[in-house]
Short mmCIF file of C-alpha atoms and ligand atoms in Angstrom, two decimals:
data_model
loop_
_atom_site.label_atom_id
_atom_site.label_comp_id
_atom_site.label_asym_id
_atom_site.label_seq_id
_atom_site.Cartn_x
_atom_site.Cartn_y
_atom_site.Cartn_z
CA MET A 7 35.69 -46.64 25.10
CA PHE A 8 36.23 -43.22 26.66
CA LYS A 9 35.86 -41.72 23.24
CA TYR A 10 32.29 -42.99 23.01
CA VAL A 11 31.42 -41.71 26.44
CA PHE A 12 32.80 -38.30 25.60
CA ASN A 13 31.06 -38.24 22.26
CA PHE A 14 27.84 -39.14 23.99
CA MET A 15 28.27 -36.44 26.62
CA GLY A 16 29.25 -33.99 23.94
CA SER A 17 26.14 -34.65 21.95
CA ILE A 18 23.98 -34.20 25.05
CA GLY A 19 25.77 -30.94 25.76
CA ARG A 20 25.25 -29.77 22.21
CA LYS A 21 21.56 -30.63 22.36
CA CYS A 22 21.21 -28.67 25.59
CA LEU A 23 22.99 -25.66 24.15
CA ASN A 24 20.84 -25.80 21.04
CA PHE A 25 17.76 -25.98 23.19
CA ILE A 26 18.79 -22.99 25.26
CA SER A 27 19.58 -20.92 22.20
CA LEU A 28 16.20 -21.92 20.70
CA LEU A 29 14.51 -20.76 23.90
CA GLY A 30 16.33 -17.45 23.78
CA HIS A 31 15.48 -17.00 20.13
CA PHE A 32 11.84 -17.79 20.78
CA PHE A 33 11.73 -15.39 23.70
CA LEU A 34 13.08 -12.63 21.47
CA PHE A 35 10.46 -13.39 18.84
CA PHE A 36 7.78 -13.45 21.53
CA THR A 37 8.64 -10.04 22.95
CA GLN A 38 9.03 -8.52 19.51
CA THR A 39 5.63 -9.77 18.40
CA LEU A 40 4.05 -8.59 21.63
CA SER A 41 5.46 -5.13 21.12
CA TRP A 42 4.02 -5.03 17.58
CA ILE A 43 0.58 -5.91 18.88
CA PHE A 44 0.40 -2.67 20.81
CA ARG A 45 1.62 -0.40 18.01
CA PRO A 46 -0.50 1.03 15.21
CA PRO A 47 -1.52 0.36 12.51
CA TRP A 48 -3.82 -2.49 13.42
CA TYR A 49 -5.04 -4.62 10.56
CA PHE A 50 -8.63 -5.04 11.70
CA LYS A 51 -9.75 -6.89 8.61
CA ARG A 52 -7.03 -9.43 9.06
CA ILE A 53 -7.83 -9.80 12.75
CA PHE A 54 -11.47 -10.35 11.89
CA SER A 55 -10.78 -12.98 9.27
CA GLN A 56 -8.53 -14.79 11.73
CA ILE A 57 -11.24 -14.67 14.37
CA LEU A 58 -13.62 -16.26 11.91
CA ASP A 59 -11.10 -18.94 11.11
CA ILE A 60 -9.95 -19.72 14.64
CA GLY A 61 -13.23 -19.15 16.44
CA TYR A 62 -16.07 -19.96 14.16
CA PHE A 63 -14.60 -22.73 12.07
CA SER A 64 -13.17 -24.52 15.10
CA LEU A 65 -16.59 -24.85 16.69
CA PRO A 66 -17.47 -28.25 15.17
CA VAL A 67 -14.21 -29.90 16.25
CA VAL A 68 -14.31 -28.39 19.70
CA GLY A 69 -18.00 -29.13 20.15
CA LEU A 70 -17.58 -32.75 19.13
CA THR A 71 -14.60 -33.47 21.35
CA THR A 72 -16.01 -31.82 24.44
CA PHE A 73 -19.42 -33.40 23.96
CA PHE A 74 -18.01 -36.90 23.88
CA SER A 75 -15.63 -36.16 26.72
CA GLY A 76 -18.56 -35.03 28.85
CA MET A 77 -20.40 -38.20 28.02
CA VAL A 78 -17.49 -40.48 28.75
CA LEU A 79 -16.78 -38.60 31.94
CA ALA A 80 -20.31 -39.11 33.26
CA LEU A 81 -20.17 -42.79 32.42
CA GLN A 82 -16.77 -43.40 33.95
CA THR A 83 -17.62 -41.49 37.09
CA TYR A 84 -20.71 -43.58 37.49
CA ASN A 85 -18.78 -46.81 36.97
CA GLY A 86 -15.88 -45.70 39.12
CA PHE A 87 -17.78 -44.43 42.14
CA THR A 88 -20.14 -47.33 42.57
CA ASP A 89 -20.61 -46.53 46.24
CA PHE A 90 -21.82 -43.00 45.82
CA ASN A 91 -23.12 -42.90 42.33
CA ASN A 92 -25.85 -40.39 42.75
CA GLU A 93 -26.79 -37.28 40.79
CA THR A 94 -24.68 -34.95 42.87
CA THR A 95 -21.40 -36.81 42.57
CA VAL A 96 -21.60 -37.36 38.86
CA ALA A 97 -22.73 -33.79 38.20
CA ARG A 98 -19.93 -32.37 40.31
CA VAL A 99 -17.20 -34.51 38.82
CA VAL A 100 -18.33 -33.72 35.31
CA LEU A 101 -18.60 -30.02 36.04
CA THR A 102 -15.29 -29.62 37.79
CA SER A 103 -13.28 -31.74 35.41
CA ILE A 104 -14.68 -30.00 32.41
CA THR A 105 -14.48 -26.40 33.54
CA ARG A 106 -11.09 -26.76 35.16
CA GLU A 107 -9.22 -29.06 32.83
CA LEU A 108 -10.87 -30.92 30.06
CA GLY A 109 -12.63 -28.00 28.45
CA PRO A 110 -9.57 -25.77 28.12
CA VAL A 111 -7.06 -28.54 27.46
CA LEU A 112 -9.09 -30.39 24.86
CA THR A 113 -9.99 -27.15 23.13
CA GLY A 114 -6.36 -26.07 23.26
CA LEU A 115 -5.13 -29.34 21.79
CA MET A 116 -7.75 -29.39 19.07
CA VAL A 117 -7.02 -25.80 18.09
CA ALA A 118 -3.28 -26.51 18.20
CA GLY A 119 -3.82 -29.30 15.72
CA ARG A 120 -6.18 -27.41 13.49
CA ILE A 121 -5.09 -23.81 13.63
CA GLY A 122 -1.50 -24.11 14.82
CA ALA A 123 -0.62 -26.38 11.93
CA LYS A 124 -2.33 -24.08 9.50
CA MET A 125 -0.63 -20.95 10.81
CA ALA A 126 2.77 -22.60 10.74
CA ALA A 127 2.29 -23.96 7.23
CA GLU A 128 1.00 -20.65 5.91
CA ILE A 129 3.79 -18.56 7.35
CA ALA A 130 6.46 -21.11 6.50
CA THR A 131 5.28 -21.20 2.89
CA MET A 132 5.41 -17.44 2.79
CA ARG A 133 8.92 -17.58 4.18
CA VAL A 134 10.27 -20.09 1.69
CA THR A 135 8.62 -18.35 -1.27
CA GLU A 136 10.11 -15.02 -0.13
CA GLN A 137 6.68 -13.50 0.43
CA ILE A 138 7.76 -12.41 3.89
CA ASP A 139 10.79 -10.69 2.39
CA ALA A 140 8.52 -9.03 -0.14
CA LEU A 141 6.20 -7.79 2.61
CA GLY A 142 9.11 -6.07 4.25
CA THR A 143 10.00 -4.27 1.04
CA LEU A 144 6.43 -3.11 0.51
CA GLY A 145 6.12 -0.83 3.49
CA THR A 146 4.75 -3.45 5.86
CA ARG A 147 6.32 -5.08 8.88
CA PRO A 148 5.83 -8.80 8.50
CA MET A 149 5.47 -9.42 12.22
CA GLN A 150 2.85 -6.76 12.57
CA TYR A 151 0.96 -7.64 9.43
CA LEU A 152 1.17 -11.41 9.53
CA ILE A 153 1.68 -12.52 13.08
CA ALA A 154 0.11 -9.92 15.35
CA PRO A 155 -3.44 -10.44 13.96
CA LYS A 156 -3.12 -14.18 14.48
CA VAL A 157 -1.98 -13.77 18.07
CA ILE A 158 -4.70 -11.25 18.86
CA ALA A 159 -7.38 -13.43 17.31
CA ALA A 160 -6.18 -16.58 19.08
CA VAL A 161 -6.08 -14.91 22.49
CA ILE A 162 -9.59 -13.56 21.98
CA CYS A 163 -11.12 -16.65 20.42
CA ILE A 164 -9.92 -19.54 22.48
CA PRO A 165 -11.57 -18.36 25.72
CA PHE A 166 -14.87 -18.14 23.84
CA LEU A 167 -14.33 -21.55 22.34
CA VAL A 168 -13.61 -22.89 25.80
CA MET A 169 -16.80 -21.41 27.20
CA ILE A 170 -18.79 -22.99 24.43
CA GLY A 171 -16.85 -26.23 24.76
CA ASN A 172 -17.51 -26.28 28.53
CA THR A 173 -21.21 -25.87 27.97
CA ILE A 174 -21.33 -28.61 25.37
CA GLY A 175 -19.22 -30.90 27.56
CA ILE A 176 -21.54 -30.45 30.51
CA LEU A 177 -24.43 -31.08 28.19
CA GLY A 178 -22.75 -34.32 27.11
CA GLY A 179 -22.54 -35.40 30.74
CA TYR A 180 -26.15 -34.43 31.25
CA VAL A 181 -27.31 -36.48 28.26
CA ILE A 182 -25.62 -39.62 29.61
CA ALA A 183 -26.79 -38.99 33.16
CA ILE A 184 -30.38 -38.60 32.16
CA TYR A 185 -30.82 -41.02 29.28
CA LYS A 186 -28.41 -43.77 30.22
CA LEU A 187 -28.06 -43.61 33.97
CA ASP A 188 -31.68 -42.64 34.51
CA PHE A 189 -30.85 -39.81 36.86
CA ASN A 190 -33.39 -37.22 37.83
CA PRO A 191 -32.88 -34.25 35.48
CA ASN A 192 -33.90 -31.65 38.05
CA ILE A 193 -31.58 -32.87 40.75
CA TYR A 194 -28.74 -33.27 38.27
CA LEU A 195 -29.19 -29.77 36.90
CA TYR A 196 -29.58 -28.31 40.36
CA ALA A 197 -26.38 -29.99 41.50
CA THR A 198 -24.55 -28.68 38.46
CA VAL A 199 -25.65 -25.09 38.93
CA ASP A 200 -25.18 -25.26 42.67
CA TYR A 201 -21.63 -26.47 42.34
CA LEU A 202 -20.66 -24.05 39.61
CA GLN A 203 -17.70 -22.03 40.86
CA TRP A 204 -16.58 -18.75 39.40
CA ILE A 205 -12.99 -19.51 40.20
CA ASP A 206 -13.13 -22.65 38.06
CA ILE A 207 -14.52 -20.77 35.12
CA ILE A 208 -12.08 -17.91 35.43
CA GLN A 209 -9.21 -20.28 35.78
CA GLY A 210 -10.38 -22.10 32.67
CA LEU A 211 -10.57 -18.87 30.71
CA VAL A 212 -7.14 -17.73 31.85
CA LYS A 213 -5.81 -21.05 30.68
CA ALA A 214 -7.60 -20.63 27.38
CA ALA A 215 -6.11 -17.20 26.76
CA ILE A 216 -2.65 -18.48 27.59
CA PHE A 217 -3.14 -21.46 25.28
CA GLY A 218 -4.14 -19.01 22.57
CA LEU A 219 -0.89 -17.16 23.12
CA ILE A 220 1.11 -20.38 23.12
CA ILE A 221 -0.46 -21.85 20.00
CA SER A 222 -0.21 -18.69 17.91
CA MET A 223 3.26 -17.70 19.06
CA VAL A 224 4.80 -21.15 18.75
CA SER A 225 3.22 -21.81 15.35
CA CYS A 226 4.16 -18.43 13.97
CA TYR A 227 7.66 -18.81 15.34
CA PHE A 228 8.31 -22.10 13.59
CA GLY A 229 6.70 -20.78 10.43
CA TYR A 230 8.58 -17.50 10.51
CA TYR A 231 11.97 -19.13 10.85
CA ALA A 232 11.27 -22.05 8.53
CA SER A 233 14.24 -23.08 6.45
CA LYS A 234 14.08 -23.31 2.71
CA GLY A 235 12.05 -25.82 0.78
CA ALA A 236 9.00 -27.98 1.20
CA GLU A 237 10.75 -29.91 3.93
CA GLY A 238 11.07 -26.70 5.93
CA VAL A 239 7.33 -26.17 5.74
CA GLY A 240 6.67 -29.73 6.86
CA TYR A 241 9.08 -29.44 9.74
CA ALA A 242 7.57 -26.14 10.87
CA THR A 243 4.10 -27.66 10.86
CA THR A 244 5.02 -30.74 12.84
CA ALA A 245 7.19 -28.87 15.29
CA SER A 246 4.53 -26.26 15.96
CA VAL A 247 1.85 -28.85 16.77
CA VAL A 248 4.12 -31.00 18.92
CA ILE A 249 5.69 -28.12 20.82
CA SER A 250 2.47 -26.23 21.41
CA SER A 251 0.73 -29.41 22.62
CA ILE A 252 3.55 -30.10 25.07
CA MET A 253 3.48 -26.49 26.22
CA ILE A 254 -0.29 -26.62 26.69
CA LEU A 255 -0.04 -29.68 28.91
CA THR A 256 2.85 -28.23 30.89
CA SER A 257 1.28 -24.85 31.38
CA THR A 258 -2.09 -26.26 32.40
CA TYR A 259 -0.34 -27.92 35.32
CA ILE A 260 1.46 -24.73 36.28
CA ILE A 261 -1.70 -22.63 36.11
CA THR A 262 -3.68 -25.18 38.08
CA ALA A 263 -1.00 -25.23 40.72
CA LEU A 264 -1.03 -21.44 40.88
CA PHE A 265 -4.81 -21.26 41.22
CA PHE A 266 -5.52 -24.19 43.49
CA GLY A 267 -2.15 -24.73 45.13
CA MET B 13 20.80 4.82 -25.94
CA LYS B 14 21.81 8.27 -24.78
CA ARG B 15 20.28 9.76 -21.75
CA ASN B 16 21.03 12.57 -19.48
CA ILE B 17 22.56 11.04 -16.40
CA ASN B 18 22.92 13.30 -13.41
CA LYS B 19 25.86 13.15 -11.15
CA LYS B 20 23.65 12.47 -8.16
CA ILE B 21 24.41 9.10 -6.66
CA VAL B 22 21.40 7.10 -5.52
CA ILE B 23 23.08 3.84 -4.61
CA GLU B 24 26.69 3.39 -3.70
CA VAL B 25 28.18 0.07 -2.71
CA ASN B 26 31.61 0.05 -1.14
CA ASN B 27 33.81 -2.95 -0.40
CA LEU B 28 30.85 -5.20 0.05
CA ARG B 29 31.65 -8.68 1.20
CA LYS B 30 29.15 -11.41 1.93
CA SER B 31 29.64 -14.99 2.98
CA PHE B 32 27.38 -17.77 4.19
CA ASN B 33 28.88 -20.00 6.88
CA GLY B 34 32.39 -19.16 5.75
CA ASN B 35 31.68 -19.57 2.03
CA ILE B 36 32.44 -16.26 0.41
CA VAL B 37 29.84 -15.38 -2.19
CA LEU B 38 30.74 -11.74 -2.83
CA LYS B 39 33.83 -9.69 -2.04
CA ASP B 40 35.26 -6.30 -2.95
CA ILE B 41 32.10 -5.17 -4.65
CA ASN B 42 32.20 -1.46 -5.50
CA PHE B 43 29.84 0.40 -7.76
CA LYS B 44 27.68 3.48 -8.01
CA LEU B 45 24.25 3.98 -9.47
CA PHE B 46 23.49 7.51 -10.60
CA GLU B 47 20.15 9.14 -10.85
CA GLY B 48 18.58 8.43 -14.23
CA GLU B 49 20.91 5.53 -14.87
CA SER B 50 20.03 2.01 -15.80
CA LEU B 51 22.49 -0.60 -14.63
CA ALA B 52 22.49 -4.22 -15.72
CA ILE B 53 24.09 -6.95 -13.67
CA ILE B 54 25.07 -10.11 -15.45
CA GLY B 55 26.87 -13.19 -14.27
CA ALA B 56 26.71 -16.96 -14.24
CA SER B 57 24.06 -18.77 -12.30
CA GLY B 58 25.05 -18.89 -8.65
CA SER B 59 27.53 -16.05 -8.96
CA GLY B 60 25.74 -14.04 -6.28
CA LYS B 61 23.61 -11.55 -8.22
CA SER B 62 20.49 -12.14 -6.17
CA VAL B 63 22.55 -12.06 -3.00
CA LEU B 64 23.87 -8.66 -4.02
CA LEU B 65 20.37 -7.37 -4.57
CA LYS B 66 19.20 -8.69 -1.22
CA ASN B 67 22.05 -6.92 0.48
CA ILE B 68 21.01 -3.67 -1.16
CA ILE B 69 17.44 -3.96 0.05
CA GLY B 70 18.51 -4.89 3.54
CA LEU B 71 17.28 -8.47 3.56
CA LEU B 72 20.82 -9.69 4.02
CA THR B 73 23.48 -7.95 6.03
CA PRO B 74 26.94 -7.79 4.47
CA ASP B 75 29.90 -9.05 6.49
CA ASN B 76 31.76 -5.97 5.52
CA GLY B 77 31.39 -2.75 3.58
CA SER B 78 28.74 -0.13 3.17
CA ILE B 79 25.62 0.28 1.07
CA GLU B 80 24.41 3.83 0.72
CA ILE B 81 20.97 4.62 -0.56
CA ASN B 82 20.53 8.34 -1.13
CA LYS B 83 23.71 8.92 0.83
CA THR B 84 22.62 6.99 3.89
CA ASN B 85 24.36 3.79 4.82
CA ILE B 86 21.65 1.20 5.36
CA VAL B 87 23.91 -1.36 6.97
CA ASN B 88 22.97 -1.45 10.65
CA LEU B 89 20.61 1.48 10.24
CA PRO B 90 17.77 1.64 12.80
CA ARG B 91 14.57 0.06 11.53
CA VAL B 92 12.44 3.17 11.08
CA GLN B 93 15.04 5.00 9.00
CA LYS B 94 15.65 1.90 6.93
CA GLU B 95 11.94 1.58 6.26
CA ASN B 96 11.80 5.17 5.11
CA LEU B 97 14.67 4.69 2.71
CA LEU B 98 13.17 1.51 1.32
CA GLN B 99 9.92 3.33 0.56
CA ASP B 100 11.67 4.71 -2.50
CA LEU B 101 12.53 1.29 -3.86
CA GLY B 102 10.50 -0.89 -6.21
CA ILE B 103 11.67 -4.47 -6.13
CA THR B 104 10.90 -7.66 -7.97
CA PHE B 105 12.15 -10.95 -6.65
CA GLN B 106 13.53 -13.61 -8.91
CA HIS B 107 10.67 -15.96 -8.18
CA GLY B 108 7.98 -13.33 -8.02
CA ALA B 109 7.14 -13.67 -4.33
CA LEU B 110 3.55 -12.67 -4.99
CA PHE B 111 1.18 -12.92 -2.06
CA ASP B 112 -0.82 -15.98 -2.91
CA SER B 113 -3.63 -15.18 -0.51
CA LEU B 114 -4.32 -11.87 -2.25
CA LYS B 115 -5.82 -11.24 -5.63
CA ASN B 116 -3.60 -9.90 -8.38
CA TRP B 117 -4.86 -6.35 -8.11
CA GLU B 118 -4.37 -6.40 -4.34
CA ASN B 119 -0.83 -7.58 -4.95
CA ILE B 120 -0.13 -4.74 -7.35
CA VAL B 121 -1.42 -1.94 -5.15
CA PHE B 122 -0.32 -3.46 -1.85
CA LYS B 123 2.15 -0.77 -0.86
CA VAL B 124 0.33 2.24 -2.24
CA LYS B 125 -3.05 1.19 -0.91
CA ASN B 126 -1.70 0.82 2.61
CA ARG B 127 0.30 3.99 2.42
CA GLU B 128 -2.31 6.25 0.89
CA LYS B 129 -5.37 4.55 2.34
CA LEU B 130 -6.93 4.12 -1.09
CA SER B 131 -10.44 2.79 -1.44
CA ASN B 132 -10.80 -0.57 -3.14
CA LYS B 133 -12.29 1.05 -6.20
CA ASN B 134 -9.51 3.58 -6.67
CA ALA B 135 -6.93 0.93 -5.99
CA GLU B 136 -8.38 -1.30 -8.69
CA ILE B 137 -8.35 1.57 -11.14
CA LEU B 138 -4.71 2.17 -10.32
CA ALA B 139 -3.89 -1.51 -10.83
CA LEU B 140 -5.71 -1.45 -14.14
CA SER B 141 -3.76 1.54 -15.36
CA ILE B 142 -0.50 -0.25 -14.61
CA ILE B 143 -1.19 -3.59 -16.23
CA LYS B 144 -2.33 -1.90 -19.43
CA ASN B 145 1.31 -1.24 -20.23
CA LEU B 146 2.29 -4.78 -19.47
CA GLY B 147 0.18 -6.55 -22.05
CA LEU B 148 -2.07 -8.09 -19.46
CA GLU B 149 -5.82 -8.40 -19.70
CA PRO B 150 -7.97 -6.67 -17.07
CA LYS B 151 -9.82 -9.85 -16.23
CA ILE B 152 -6.81 -11.39 -14.52
CA LEU B 153 -6.88 -8.68 -11.87
CA ASN B 154 -9.55 -10.53 -9.97
CA LEU B 155 -7.77 -13.86 -10.10
CA TYR B 156 -5.22 -15.13 -7.62
CA PRO B 157 -1.55 -15.46 -8.56
CA SER B 158 -1.88 -19.24 -8.57
CA GLU B 159 -4.51 -18.98 -11.27
CA ILE B 160 -2.37 -17.23 -13.88
CA SER B 161 0.62 -18.37 -15.92
CA GLY B 162 4.21 -17.98 -14.80
CA GLY B 163 4.85 -15.20 -17.29
CA MET B 164 1.77 -13.35 -16.11
CA GLN B 165 2.90 -13.73 -12.51
CA LYS B 166 6.22 -12.24 -13.51
CA ARG B 167 4.46 -9.21 -14.92
CA ILE B 168 2.21 -8.84 -11.90
CA ALA B 169 5.37 -8.79 -9.79
CA ILE B 170 6.77 -6.07 -12.03
CA ALA B 171 3.52 -4.16 -11.77
CA ARG B 172 3.76 -4.40 -7.99
CA ALA B 173 7.30 -3.06 -8.08
CA ILE B 174 6.53 -0.05 -10.25
CA CYS B 175 3.20 0.83 -8.64
CA GLY B 176 3.52 4.19 -6.96
CA ASN B 177 6.44 5.20 -9.20
CA PRO B 178 9.33 4.46 -6.85
CA LYS B 179 12.53 6.30 -7.70
CA ILE B 180 14.78 3.28 -7.62
CA LEU B 181 13.84 0.08 -9.37
CA LEU B 182 15.51 -3.24 -8.67
CA PHE B 183 14.60 -6.15 -10.92
CA ASP B 184 15.85 -9.68 -10.45
CA GLU B 185 15.54 -11.36 -13.84
CA PRO B 186 12.36 -9.59 -14.93
CA THR B 187 12.30 -11.10 -18.41
CA SER B 188 13.33 -14.68 -17.72
CA GLY B 189 10.57 -17.05 -18.66
CA LEU B 190 8.81 -14.54 -20.88
CA ASP B 191 8.33 -14.79 -24.61
CA PRO B 192 10.56 -12.40 -26.58
CA VAL B 193 7.73 -10.01 -27.39
CA THR B 194 6.66 -9.62 -23.79
CA GLY B 195 10.30 -9.50 -22.79
CA SER B 196 10.92 -6.47 -24.97
CA LEU B 197 7.73 -4.95 -23.58
CA ILE B 198 9.24 -5.20 -20.11
CA ASP B 199 12.47 -3.72 -21.42
CA LYS B 200 10.56 -0.74 -22.79
CA LEU B 201 8.84 -0.38 -19.47
CA ILE B 202 12.13 -0.25 -17.63
CA ILE B 203 13.43 2.35 -20.06
CA THR B 204 10.29 4.43 -19.65
CA ALA B 205 10.43 4.20 -15.90
CA VAL B 206 14.00 5.39 -15.87
CA LYS B 207 13.54 8.06 -18.53
CA THR B 208 10.22 9.65 -17.69
CA VAL B 209 10.03 9.22 -13.97
CA GLY B 210 13.67 10.16 -13.61
CA GLY B 211 14.26 7.00 -11.72
CA SER B 212 17.21 4.66 -11.68
CA ALA B 213 17.21 0.94 -12.19
CA ILE B 214 19.30 -2.10 -11.48
CA THR B 215 18.33 -5.10 -13.56
CA ILE B 216 19.74 -8.56 -13.13
CA THR B 217 19.44 -10.44 -16.37
CA HIS B 218 20.84 -13.24 -18.48
CA ASP B 219 19.45 -11.80 -21.67
CA MET B 220 22.21 -10.00 -23.53
CA SER B 221 19.98 -8.35 -26.10
CA SER B 222 17.94 -6.99 -23.23
CA VAL B 223 21.13 -5.66 -21.67
CA CYS B 224 21.90 -3.78 -24.88
CA ARG B 225 18.43 -2.27 -24.93
CA ILE B 226 18.06 -1.17 -21.36
CA ALA B 227 21.45 -0.59 -19.84
CA ASP B 228 23.69 2.44 -19.61
CA LYS B 229 26.23 0.42 -17.72
CA VAL B 230 26.89 -3.28 -17.29
CA ILE B 231 28.49 -5.11 -14.41
CA LEU B 232 29.65 -8.68 -14.65
CA ILE B 233 29.86 -10.65 -11.44
CA ASP B 234 32.51 -13.28 -11.77
CA ASN B 235 34.72 -15.03 -9.27
CA GLN B 236 32.83 -13.48 -6.36
CA THR B 237 33.57 -9.96 -7.48
CA ILE B 238 33.04 -7.49 -10.29
CA GLY B 239 34.89 -9.10 -13.16
CA TRP B 240 34.14 -6.48 -15.75
CA SER B 241 32.16 -3.29 -16.08
CA GLY B 242 31.44 -0.86 -18.87
CA THR B 243 28.81 0.31 -21.32
CA PRO B 244 26.89 -2.14 -23.52
CA LYS B 245 28.87 -0.91 -26.53
CA GLN B 246 32.14 -1.63 -24.79
CA MET B 247 30.74 -4.94 -23.75
CA LEU B 248 30.10 -6.00 -27.33
CA LYS B 249 33.72 -5.30 -28.19
CA SER B 250 35.17 -6.58 -24.95
CA LYS B 251 37.98 -9.09 -25.02
CA ASN B 252 36.99 -10.41 -21.59
CA SER B 253 36.52 -14.13 -22.08
CA LYS B 254 33.51 -14.39 -19.74
CA ILE B 255 31.77 -11.56 -21.54
CA GLN B 256 32.52 -13.10 -24.90
CA GLU B 257 31.12 -16.43 -23.77
CA PHE B 258 28.00 -14.74 -22.53
CA ILE B 259 27.37 -12.90 -25.75
CA LYS B 260 28.21 -15.81 -28.02
CA SER B 261 25.93 -18.20 -26.22
CA THR B 262 22.95 -15.90 -26.28
CA ASN B 263 23.04 -14.27 -29.65
CA PRO B 264 25.95 -14.69 -32.04
CA ASN B 265 24.55 -11.93 -34.27
CA LEU B 266 25.06 -9.33 -31.60
CA PHE B 267 28.73 -9.99 -31.76
CA LYS B 268 29.21 -8.91 -35.37
N1 ATP C 29 20.51 -17.83 2.38
C1 ATP C 29 21.61 -18.42 1.88
N2 ATP C 29 22.32 -19.26 2.64
C2 ATP C 29 23.42 -19.86 2.15
N3 ATP C 29 23.90 -19.69 0.92
C3 ATP C 29 23.22 -18.88 0.11
C4 ATP C 29 22.04 -18.20 0.53
N4 ATP C 29 21.58 -17.45 -0.48
C5 ATP C 29 22.43 -17.65 -1.50
N5 ATP C 29 23.42 -18.50 -1.16
C6 ATP C 29 24.52 -18.92 -2.02
O1 ATP C 29 25.01 -17.80 -2.68
C7 ATP C 29 25.38 -18.12 -4.01
C8 ATP C 29 24.79 -17.09 -4.95
O2 ATP C 29 23.40 -17.23 -5.00
P1 ATP C 29 22.49 -16.25 -5.84
O3 ATP C 29 21.08 -16.63 -5.58
O4 ATP C 29 22.87 -14.87 -5.55
O5 ATP C 29 22.90 -16.61 -7.31
P2 ATP C 29 22.47 -15.84 -8.62
O6 ATP C 29 23.67 -15.17 -9.17
O7 ATP C 29 21.29 -15.00 -8.37
O8 ATP C 29 22.09 -17.06 -9.56
P3 ATP C 29 20.86 -17.20 -10.58
O9 ATP C 29 21.26 -16.54 -11.84
O10 ATP C 29 20.76 -18.68 -10.77
O11 ATP C 29 19.67 -16.60 -9.95
C9 ATP C 29 24.92 -19.52 -4.27
O12 ATP C 29 26.03 -20.36 -4.29
C10 ATP C 29 24.06 -19.87 -3.09
O13 ATP C 29 24.26 -21.19 -2.72
MG1 MG C 30 19.37 -15.00 -8.80
#
């Protein structure tokens, strides 16, 4: 009986220790990568191609998700606030929710799924086929050549994606408000612009940049330390998406709390 | 094959020992590679030849012992100095390790192009000049590694290793998977690289006839350590049972 209890405790303890050592390892990777970002040479072509991939090619996914979220938000606000369902309320709820939370978080999650998985799979494949080892022997530092451009591009791109996503989301709300709820377009638009707060937008962009850091760092980490074989690549991909999604949702709370107490 | 071998040591391995999670793979490994010398490493599959090579290029850290490249111990050497030393090395990995997101010519000139800031055009010309000696057609330069055959990939990897004429060449099974004609082409290439450029080479191989062609010295890895070493001539007459097995199973004619 006691044996089982002890075994159970032991396994919890081991899990905790593993987790702490993973955290330490990740932190080391994080600081190392950061330090490479600020040291020459910079691979501008690689940064650019990553920007294209993360920024440009994510637009459809991000646009679609935020558009429908804006629409659903307008509809639910209208249904939920039956007592004060006027232009101003709906416009404000849509605006605030999107700029503060939904825009950044949805964009972050979509990019984590699309780009994070890709980064992790790419780097993990390079690890298991010894391409990363080869890079090191060919006068290049793998972290600087492979990972730094991805991190730079993600931190630059995701704020832009969020801005675009915000706009499309608000547009989605507008479409529902005008064409389904028969609101007055002028009043709705006026309420939106009137209620637009810089702090919300800035907060959203800060979140976006941090999500960019999280997604790229976590994905590259799991890819970089992938173990051998196809299974290692699969594990790296799954782990990077799951962990970066969790970290996005955790950090959005922390940042919100910091900004708005 | 007689060549003038200097007394200058380019690689010296002393008391190297390497284990993975307590399993000893290599122990008491001692050897020297002189300038202008071609060394062949043979040994059964799984005997630790690739591990030895990876220790030499700093991808693995030995548990014990020293590895000197040009008289500098690379074990625990600070990164920048290690990078400088490794600049002089041309390496092929057993499985090629070509960059699959880059075209073949970009693979070949990867190091030199970055280092010397070559233009694309000059870099392509350089790549072309290298593959000419490898029996490859120019048109594959603009393909990706995944679009060419395994033997071609092998040769692209060799081209990448010798591009820029590094002084020390390390080949992990450069001729495995190649037809005999191409294989002997690669052998000639190794000889040329060592003879004309004044370089030195370590070649891991299972091909005993290749050993006889390219090597000045042979090392057999057996039982986690160097089981036998000597010249190819001595090897052919050796009474060492492992060596005899090796020779008999590849080419009985060699043994006469
Ligand atoms: N990263 C590693 N982790 C654990 N064990 C390893 C690792 N790399 C190699 N080994 C072990 O070391 C031993 C030697 O492997 P190595 O790849 O050097 O063999 P080899 O002599 O090159 O064989 P082959 O001729 O088949 O290429 C093997 O038993 C292998 O399991
Ligand atoms: Mg091997």
